[in-house]
mmCIF file of C-alpha atoms in Angstrom:
data_model
loop_
_atom_site.group_PDB
_atom_site.id
_atom_site.type_symbol
_atom_site.label_atom_id
_atom_site.label_comp_id
_atom_site.label_asym_id
_atom_site.label_seq_id
_atom_site.Cartn_x
_atom_site.Cartn_y
_atom_site.Cartn_z
ATOM 1 C CA MET A 26 57.069 54.888 -0.048
ATOM 2 C CA GLY A 27 53.349 55.736 -0.199
ATOM 3 C CA LEU A 28 50.781 54.145 2.047
ATOM 4 C CA PHE A 29 49.494 51.750 -0.631
ATOM 5 C CA GLU A 30 53.002 50.630 -1.516
ATOM 6 C CA GLU A 31 53.745 50.133 2.192
ATOM 7 C CA MET A 32 50.596 47.989 2.570
ATOM 8 C CA GLN A 33 51.531 45.893 -0.474
ATOM 9 C CA GLN A 34 55.012 45.249 0.881
ATOM 10 C CA ALA A 35 53.629 44.292 4.321
ATOM 11 C CA ILE A 36 51.402 41.696 2.634
ATOM 12 C CA ILE A 37 54.244 40.347 0.514
ATOM 13 C CA ASP A 38 56.426 40.164 3.644
ATOM 14 C CA GLY A 39 53.641 38.358 5.526
ATOM 15 C CA LYS A 40 53.378 40.956 8.278
ATOM 16 C CA ALA A 41 49.732 40.561 9.324
ATOM 17 C CA PRO A 42 49.794 42.966 12.288
ATOM 18 C CA VAL A 43 51.380 45.658 10.114
ATOM 19 C CA VAL A 44 48.740 45.079 7.400
ATOM 20 C CA LYS A 45 45.994 45.433 9.921
ATOM 21 C CA GLU A 46 47.489 48.662 11.323
ATOM 22 C CA LEU A 47 48.005 50.159 7.859
ATOM 23 C CA THR A 48 44.516 49.231 6.713
ATOM 24 C CA GLU A 49 43.025 50.975 9.750
ATOM 25 C CA LYS A 50 45.308 53.979 9.103
ATOM 26 C CA ALA A 51 44.223 54.187 5.486
ATOM 27 C CA LEU A 52 40.536 54.116 6.443
ATOM 28 C CA SER A 53 41.095 56.794 9.101
ATOM 29 C CA GLN A 54 42.650 58.988 6.409
ATOM 30 C CA GLY A 55 39.560 58.683 4.263
ATOM 31 C CA VAL A 56 40.714 56.020 1.837
ATOM 32 C CA LYS A 57 37.678 54.239 0.368
ATOM 33 C CA PRO A 58 37.529 50.561 1.302
ATOM 34 C CA GLY A 59 36.786 49.699 -2.331
ATOM 35 C CA ASP A 60 40.104 51.237 -3.435
ATOM 36 C CA ILE A 61 42.219 48.962 -1.303
ATOM 37 C CA PHE A 62 41.351 45.705 -3.052
ATOM 38 C CA PRO A 63 42.416 46.663 -6.598
ATOM 39 C CA GLN A 64 45.269 48.967 -5.554
ATOM 40 C CA VAL A 65 46.765 46.972 -2.665
ATOM 41 C CA ILE A 66 45.588 43.408 -2.066
ATOM 42 C CA ILE A 67 45.301 42.097 -5.616
ATOM 43 C CA PRO A 68 48.663 43.619 -6.809
ATOM 44 C CA ALA A 69 50.394 42.270 -3.679
ATOM 45 C CA MET A 70 49.073 38.747 -4.180
ATOM 46 C CA ASN A 71 49.930 38.941 -7.895
ATOM 47 C CA GLU A 72 53.509 39.607 -6.842
ATOM 48 C CA VAL A 73 53.389 36.715 -4.410
ATOM 49 C CA GLY A 74 52.180 34.534 -7.229
ATOM 50 C CA ARG A 75 54.981 35.706 -9.507
ATOM 51 C CA ARG A 76 57.594 34.950 -6.813
ATOM 52 C CA MET A 77 56.132 31.467 -6.346
ATOM 53 C CA ARG A 78 56.300 30.796 -10.111
ATOM 54 C CA ASP A 79 59.872 32.038 -10.212
ATOM 55 C CA CYS A 80 60.832 29.918 -7.163
ATOM 56 C CA GLU A 81 61.601 33.005 -5.052
ATOM 57 C CA PHE A 82 58.765 32.081 -2.717
ATOM 58 C CA PHE A 83 57.814 28.620 -1.485
ATOM 59 C CA ILE A 84 54.772 27.270 0.371
ATOM 60 C CA PRO A 85 55.596 28.813 3.799
ATOM 61 C CA GLU A 86 56.054 32.308 2.345
ATOM 62 C CA VAL A 87 52.893 32.081 0.249
ATOM 63 C CA LEU A 88 50.815 30.915 3.204
ATOM 64 C CA ILE A 89 52.142 33.740 5.397
ATOM 65 C CA ALA A 90 51.438 36.338 2.720
ATOM 66 C CA ALA A 91 47.947 35.022 2.110
ATOM 67 C CA ARG A 92 47.192 35.187 5.818
ATOM 68 C CA ALA A 93 48.525 38.722 5.948
ATOM 69 C CA SER A 94 46.144 39.700 3.173
ATOM 70 C CA ARG A 95 43.334 38.376 5.325
ATOM 71 C CA ALA A 96 44.224 40.967 7.956
ATOM 72 C CA ALA A 97 43.058 43.554 5.438
ATOM 73 C CA THR A 98 40.118 41.702 3.900
ATOM 74 C CA ASP A 99 38.612 40.834 7.318
ATOM 75 C CA ILE A 100 38.395 44.574 8.022
ATOM 76 C CA LEU A 101 37.240 45.617 4.576
ATOM 77 C CA ARG A 102 34.532 43.083 3.717
ATOM 78 C CA PRO A 103 31.950 44.331 6.250
ATOM 79 C CA LEU A 104 32.481 47.896 4.958
ATOM 80 C CA LEU A 105 31.761 46.979 1.364
ATOM 81 C CA VAL A 106 28.114 45.941 1.617
ATOM 82 C CA GLY A 107 26.358 47.436 -1.366
ATOM 83 C CA ASP A 108 29.634 48.415 -3.041
ATOM 84 C CA ASP A 109 30.353 46.950 -6.470
ATOM 85 C CA VAL A 110 33.751 45.679 -5.306
ATOM 86 C CA ALA A 111 31.982 43.617 -2.655
ATOM 87 C CA ARG A 112 30.449 41.507 -5.351
ATOM 88 C CA PRO A 113 32.706 38.500 -5.644
ATOM 89 C CA ALA A 114 34.322 37.603 -8.972
ATOM 90 C CA GLY A 115 32.740 34.220 -8.408
ATOM 91 C CA THR A 116 31.841 31.694 -5.742
ATOM 92 C CA VAL A 117 34.274 28.758 -5.635
ATOM 93 C CA VAL A 118 33.547 25.414 -4.002
ATOM 94 C CA CYS A 119 37.090 24.359 -3.069
ATOM 95 C CA CYS A 120 38.112 20.919 -1.825
ATOM 96 C CA THR A 121 40.522 18.022 -1.769
ATOM 97 C CA ILE A 122 38.666 15.159 -3.430
ATOM 98 C CA LYS A 123 37.343 12.073 -1.664
ATOM 99 C CA GLY A 124 40.054 9.614 -0.697
ATOM 100 C CA ASP A 125 42.737 12.312 -0.202
ATOM 101 C CA LEU A 126 43.512 14.069 3.104
ATOM 102 C CA HIS A 127 46.177 16.482 1.862
ATOM 103 C CA ASP A 128 45.195 20.131 2.256
ATOM 104 C CA ILE A 129 48.196 22.469 2.038
ATOM 105 C CA GLY A 130 47.923 23.004 -1.693
ATOM 106 C CA LYS A 131 44.137 23.380 -1.485
ATOM 107 C CA ASN A 132 44.499 25.917 1.325
ATOM 108 C CA ILE A 133 46.960 28.047 -0.666
ATOM 109 C CA VAL A 134 44.689 28.018 -3.726
ATOM 110 C CA ALA A 135 41.697 28.950 -1.576
ATOM 111 C CA MET A 136 43.489 31.828 0.134
ATOM 112 C CA MET A 137 44.917 33.211 -3.084
ATOM 113 C CA LEU A 138 41.562 33.014 -4.826
ATOM 114 C CA GLU A 139 39.934 34.795 -1.892
ATOM 115 C CA SER A 140 42.576 37.508 -1.983
ATOM 116 C CA SER A 141 41.830 37.924 -5.675
ATOM 117 C CA GLY A 142 38.178 38.649 -5.027
ATOM 118 C CA PHE A 143 36.533 35.251 -5.128
ATOM 119 C CA ARG A 144 34.175 33.966 -2.458
ATOM 120 C CA ILE A 145 35.352 30.633 -1.107
ATOM 121 C CA VAL A 146 33.258 27.725 0.127
ATOM 122 C CA ASP A 147 35.923 25.362 1.575
ATOM 123 C CA LEU A 148 34.785 21.777 1.922
ATOM 124 C CA GLY A 149 38.079 20.653 3.339
ATOM 125 C CA VAL A 150 39.508 17.240 2.524
ATOM 126 C CA ASP A 151 37.935 13.891 1.507
ATOM 127 C CA ALA A 152 35.048 15.694 -0.174
ATOM 128 C CA SER A 153 32.655 13.312 -1.900
ATOM 129 C CA PRO A 154 30.940 14.092 -5.232
ATOM 130 C CA GLU A 155 27.629 14.277 -3.356
ATOM 131 C CA LYS A 156 29.023 16.872 -0.944
ATOM 132 C CA ILE A 157 30.348 18.934 -3.823
ATOM 133 C CA VAL A 158 26.987 18.870 -5.598
ATOM 134 C CA ALA A 159 25.178 19.886 -2.385
ATOM 135 C CA ALA A 160 27.528 22.801 -1.861
ATOM 136 C CA VAL A 161 27.209 24.043 -5.461
ATOM 137 C CA ARG A 162 23.451 23.965 -5.101
ATOM 138 C CA GLU A 163 23.346 25.570 -1.630
ATOM 139 C CA HIS A 164 25.784 28.410 -2.387
ATOM 140 C CA HIS A 165 24.869 28.955 -6.071
ATOM 141 C CA ALA A 166 28.581 28.439 -6.865
ATOM 142 C CA ASN A 167 29.909 29.056 -10.356
ATOM 143 C CA PHE A 168 33.275 27.354 -9.793
ATOM 144 C CA VAL A 169 34.445 24.035 -8.414
ATOM 145 C CA ALA A 170 38.183 23.687 -7.616
ATOM 146 C CA MET A 171 39.280 20.121 -6.797
ATOM 147 C CA SER A 172 42.738 18.952 -5.853
ATOM 148 C CA ALA A 173 44.449 15.588 -5.320
ATOM 149 C CA LEU A 174 47.960 14.717 -4.199
ATOM 150 C CA LEU A 175 47.460 10.962 -4.655
ATOM 151 C CA THR A 176 46.757 9.210 -7.944
ATOM 152 C CA THR A 177 44.113 6.779 -6.729
ATOM 153 C CA PRO A 178 41.478 9.415 -5.702
ATOM 154 C CA MET A 179 41.777 11.188 -9.051
ATOM 155 C CA VAL A 180 38.959 9.081 -10.403
ATOM 156 C CA ASN A 181 36.672 10.848 -7.929
ATOM 157 C CA MET A 182 37.284 14.113 -9.777
ATOM 158 C CA LYS A 183 35.620 12.519 -12.784
ATOM 159 C CA ALA A 184 32.852 11.177 -10.570
ATOM 160 C CA ALA A 185 32.232 14.667 -9.207
ATOM 161 C CA ILE A 186 31.910 16.144 -12.708
ATOM 162 C CA GLU A 187 29.497 13.344 -13.598
ATOM 163 C CA ALA A 188 27.514 14.002 -10.429
ATOM 164 C CA LEU A 189 27.234 17.707 -11.285
ATOM 165 C CA ASP A 190 26.017 16.759 -14.735
ATOM 166 C CA ALA A 191 23.464 14.274 -13.386
ATOM 167 C CA ALA A 192 22.189 16.949 -10.958
ATOM 168 C CA GLY A 193 21.707 19.421 -13.818
ATOM 169 C CA LEU A 194 24.341 21.765 -12.371
ATOM 170 C CA ARG A 195 27.261 21.263 -14.744
ATOM 171 C CA GLY A 196 26.167 24.125 -16.957
ATOM 172 C CA GLN A 197 26.393 26.672 -14.200
ATOM 173 C CA VAL A 198 29.916 25.815 -12.916
ATOM 174 C CA LYS A 199 33.395 25.897 -14.282
ATOM 175 C CA VAL A 200 35.447 22.976 -12.924
ATOM 176 C CA MET A 201 39.177 23.450 -12.216
ATOM 177 C CA VAL A 202 41.442 20.639 -11.109
ATOM 178 C CA GLY A 203 45.027 20.511 -9.815
ATOM 179 C CA GLY A 204 47.495 18.714 -7.581
ATOM 180 C CA ALA A 205 50.844 16.970 -8.040
ATOM 181 C CA PRO A 206 49.706 13.959 -10.098
ATOM 182 C CA VAL A 207 47.102 15.930 -12.093
ATOM 183 C CA THR A 208 47.901 16.940 -15.668
ATOM 184 C CA GLU A 209 46.279 19.078 -18.330
ATOM 185 C CA SER A 210 45.533 15.988 -20.422
ATOM 186 C CA TRP A 211 43.837 14.376 -17.423
ATOM 187 C CA ALA A 212 41.719 17.503 -16.898
ATOM 188 C CA ARG A 213 40.581 17.390 -20.511
ATOM 189 C CA SER A 214 39.873 13.664 -20.382
ATOM 190 C CA ILE A 215 37.430 14.015 -17.459
ATOM 191 C CA GLY A 216 35.695 17.055 -18.889
ATOM 192 C CA ALA A 217 37.139 19.724 -16.543
ATOM 193 C CA ASP A 218 37.236 23.340 -17.781
ATOM 194 C CA GLY A 219 40.842 23.848 -16.826
ATOM 195 C CA TYR A 220 43.976 22.739 -15.018
ATOM 196 C CA GLY A 221 46.151 24.786 -12.661
ATOM 197 C CA LYS A 222 49.628 23.421 -12.049
ATOM 198 C CA ASP A 223 50.018 25.621 -8.947
ATOM 199 C CA ALA A 224 48.130 28.288 -6.944
ATOM 200 C CA PRO A 225 49.087 31.286 -9.154
ATOM 201 C CA ALA A 226 48.092 29.338 -12.257
ATOM 202 C CA ALA A 227 44.756 28.449 -10.606
ATOM 203 C CA VAL A 228 44.052 32.116 -9.894
ATOM 204 C CA GLN A 229 44.962 33.073 -13.461
ATOM 205 C CA LEU A 230 42.718 30.282 -14.769
ATOM 206 C CA ALA A 231 39.777 31.369 -12.639
ATOM 207 C CA ARG A 232 40.114 34.954 -13.865
ATOM 208 C CA SER A 233 40.246 33.830 -17.479
ATOM 209 C CA LEU A 234 37.132 31.684 -16.987
ATOM 210 C CA VAL A 235 35.300 34.655 -15.521
ATOM 211 C CA ALA A 236 36.213 36.746 -18.504
ATOM 212 C CA ALA A 237 35.289 33.971 -21.000
#
């Protein structure tokens, strides 16, 4: 097994200390930091996403793998200043919408998006439309990812989109929504740009919106 394959497997297995050690080893051997993202981190997290879709991995395994990938990205990001690969695929304001305090799904989506090259601005839970608007403006975000696990707060997703429109920011952001009670038809009805039924789907959606 080559070094890159070994690093990928360590991420998939959620072995953060091993990932850190192998990342440092690769750099010491002259591997360019910019090569590790497309050849190690993104393929590894793609495989994690596939296993989640196929019910081979569940939330604990996905969280552990995402954290393991951070062991590499935390080392690599400072080394990539000025490198094309350091430019994020997009800046995502990520949150659980106002009225909902559940964060596991939101955390998984945020970590998988980050591992796929997106910059994350995590507003946490119970995020109001006003807070979302302020974050989009401050961080020049081009994505908003909102989740809800309860049905009642879902109306605040619509309110957030309306607030972005009223602030003149709707044109600069793609809005993605997800969570257990959220559906594709609901996403369309409130004017969102897309719906992700799970974290891998959210990553795929974000990539497609970048390419659009």
